[in-house]
Amino acid sequence: MPSFGKTNQLKKEHFADFIKAYTAEDRTSVKDERWNCFTRKEIEEKGNSLDLGLIRDESILDYEDLPDPIDSAEDAIEQLEQAADLIKDVVRELKKTEITED
């Protein structure tokens, strides 16, 4: 599927293949890599989760590869403090120019 946005809006015709697969008399006969049928037993074997991992989405991070949440939070705090310090410096400079203009 293409990427959708303001210039390429999602339209009814984009659902044509889904409608065809969903309304098929025998859904198991649909030959399309995007649509699959699962038995209740197969879903139960996956812990009753519908996250069956059919198509790997490369945009989703692998949780094992993520940094420690405490380290991430501390890094974020440090970056925010640096940004706050920069803004304070700008305000000080602006106040200086305000005093000299009076």
Short mmCIF file of C-alpha atoms in Angstrom, two decimals:
data_model
loop_
_atom_site.label_atom_id
_atom_site.label_comp_id
_atom_site.label_asym_id
_atom_site.label_seq_id
_atom_site.Cartn_x
_atom_site.Cartn_y
_atom_site.Cartn_z
CA MET A 1 0.00 0.00 0.00
CA PRO A 2 1.18 3.53 -0.63
CA SER A 3 1.77 6.02 2.14
CA PHE A 4 -1.32 8.07 2.85
CA GLY A 5 -1.49 11.72 3.85
CA LYS A 6 -2.85 15.07 2.72
CA THR A 7 -1.70 14.66 -0.88
CA ASN A 8 -2.53 10.95 -1.11
CA GLN A 9 -5.73 10.40 0.83
CA LEU A 10 -7.15 7.02 1.80
CA LYS A 11 -10.13 6.30 -0.48
CA LYS A 12 -12.85 3.68 -0.67
CA GLU A 13 -11.14 1.94 -3.60
CA HIS A 14 -8.13 1.22 -1.40
CA PHE A 15 -10.36 -1.23 0.48
CA ALA A 16 -11.42 -3.20 -2.61
CA ASP A 17 -9.05 -6.13 -2.01
CA PHE A 18 -10.02 -6.30 1.66
CA ILE A 19 -13.74 -6.29 0.84
CA LYS A 20 -13.18 -9.01 -1.76
CA ALA A 21 -11.25 -11.17 0.73
CA TYR A 22 -13.65 -10.50 3.63
CA THR A 23 -16.79 -11.24 1.63
CA ALA A 24 -15.37 -14.31 -0.14
CA GLU A 25 -17.56 -17.35 0.22
CA ASP A 26 -14.48 -19.40 1.17
CA ARG A 27 -12.01 -17.08 2.89
CA THR A 28 -9.38 -19.82 3.01
CA SER A 29 -9.26 -19.75 -0.80
CA VAL A 30 -8.17 -16.09 -0.94
CA LYS A 31 -4.62 -15.90 -2.31
CA ASP A 32 -3.23 -12.64 -0.99
CA GLU A 33 -0.24 -12.33 1.38
CA ARG A 34 -2.04 -9.59 3.32
CA TRP A 35 -5.06 -11.72 4.30
CA ASN A 36 -5.00 -14.94 6.26
CA CYS A 37 -7.50 -17.10 8.08
CA PHE A 38 -6.76 -18.51 11.51
CA THR A 39 -8.61 -21.09 13.48
CA ARG A 40 -9.66 -20.42 17.05
CA LYS A 41 -7.12 -23.08 18.08
CA GLU A 42 -4.26 -21.23 16.33
CA ILE A 43 -5.22 -17.99 18.08
CA GLU A 44 -5.45 -19.80 21.42
CA GLU A 45 -1.95 -21.26 20.87
CA LYS A 46 -0.66 -17.67 20.59
CA GLY A 47 -2.07 -16.86 24.03
CA ASN A 48 -5.35 -15.52 22.60
CA SER A 49 -3.45 -12.60 21.12
CA LEU A 50 -4.38 -11.38 17.67
CA ASP A 51 -0.81 -10.17 17.26
CA LEU A 52 0.16 -13.08 15.09
CA GLY A 53 3.21 -11.39 13.58
CA LEU A 54 2.37 -12.12 9.98
CA ILE A 55 4.15 -9.21 8.37
CA ARG A 56 7.16 -7.77 10.13
CA ASP A 57 6.85 -4.02 10.38
CA GLU A 58 10.39 -2.64 10.19
CA SER A 59 9.23 0.64 11.72
CA ILE A 60 8.46 -1.13 15.00
CA LEU A 61 11.41 -1.38 17.34
CA ASP A 62 12.53 -4.63 18.87
CA TYR A 63 12.05 -4.13 22.60
CA GLU A 64 15.22 -6.06 23.41
CA ASP A 65 17.24 -3.48 21.48
CA LEU A 66 15.89 -0.51 23.41
CA PRO A 67 18.14 1.21 25.97
CA ASP A 68 17.42 1.04 29.68
CA PRO A 69 14.38 3.26 30.43
CA ILE A 70 16.15 4.90 33.38
CA ASP A 71 19.14 5.81 31.19
CA SER A 72 16.78 7.14 28.52
CA ALA A 73 14.90 9.24 31.06
CA GLU A 74 18.13 10.63 32.51
CA ASP A 75 19.36 11.52 28.99
CA ALA A 76 16.06 13.27 28.29
CA ILE A 77 16.32 15.23 31.55
CA GLU A 78 19.86 16.29 30.70
CA GLN A 79 18.81 17.45 27.23
CA LEU A 80 15.85 19.37 28.65
CA GLU A 81 18.06 21.04 31.25
CA GLN A 82 20.51 22.08 28.54
CA ALA A 83 17.65 23.47 26.47
CA ALA A 84 16.31 25.37 29.51
CA ASP A 85 19.78 26.81 30.15
CA LEU A 86 19.99 28.00 26.54
CA ILE A 87 16.59 29.67 26.80
CA LYS A 88 17.65 31.34 30.05
CA ASP A 89 20.78 32.65 28.29
CA VAL A 90 18.64 34.09 25.51
CA VAL A 91 16.32 35.77 28.02
CA ARG A 92 19.33 37.27 29.85
CA GLU A 93 20.71 38.63 26.57
CA LEU A 94 17.34 40.08 25.66
CA LYS A 95 17.07 41.76 29.06
CA LYS A 96 20.55 43.26 28.59
CA THR A 97 19.57 44.80 25.26
CA GLU A 98 16.35 46.09 26.82
CA ILE A 99 18.30 47.91 29.57
CA THR A 100 20.77 49.47 27.14
CA GLU A 101 17.95 50.73 24.90
CA ASP A 102 16.29 52.69 27.76
#
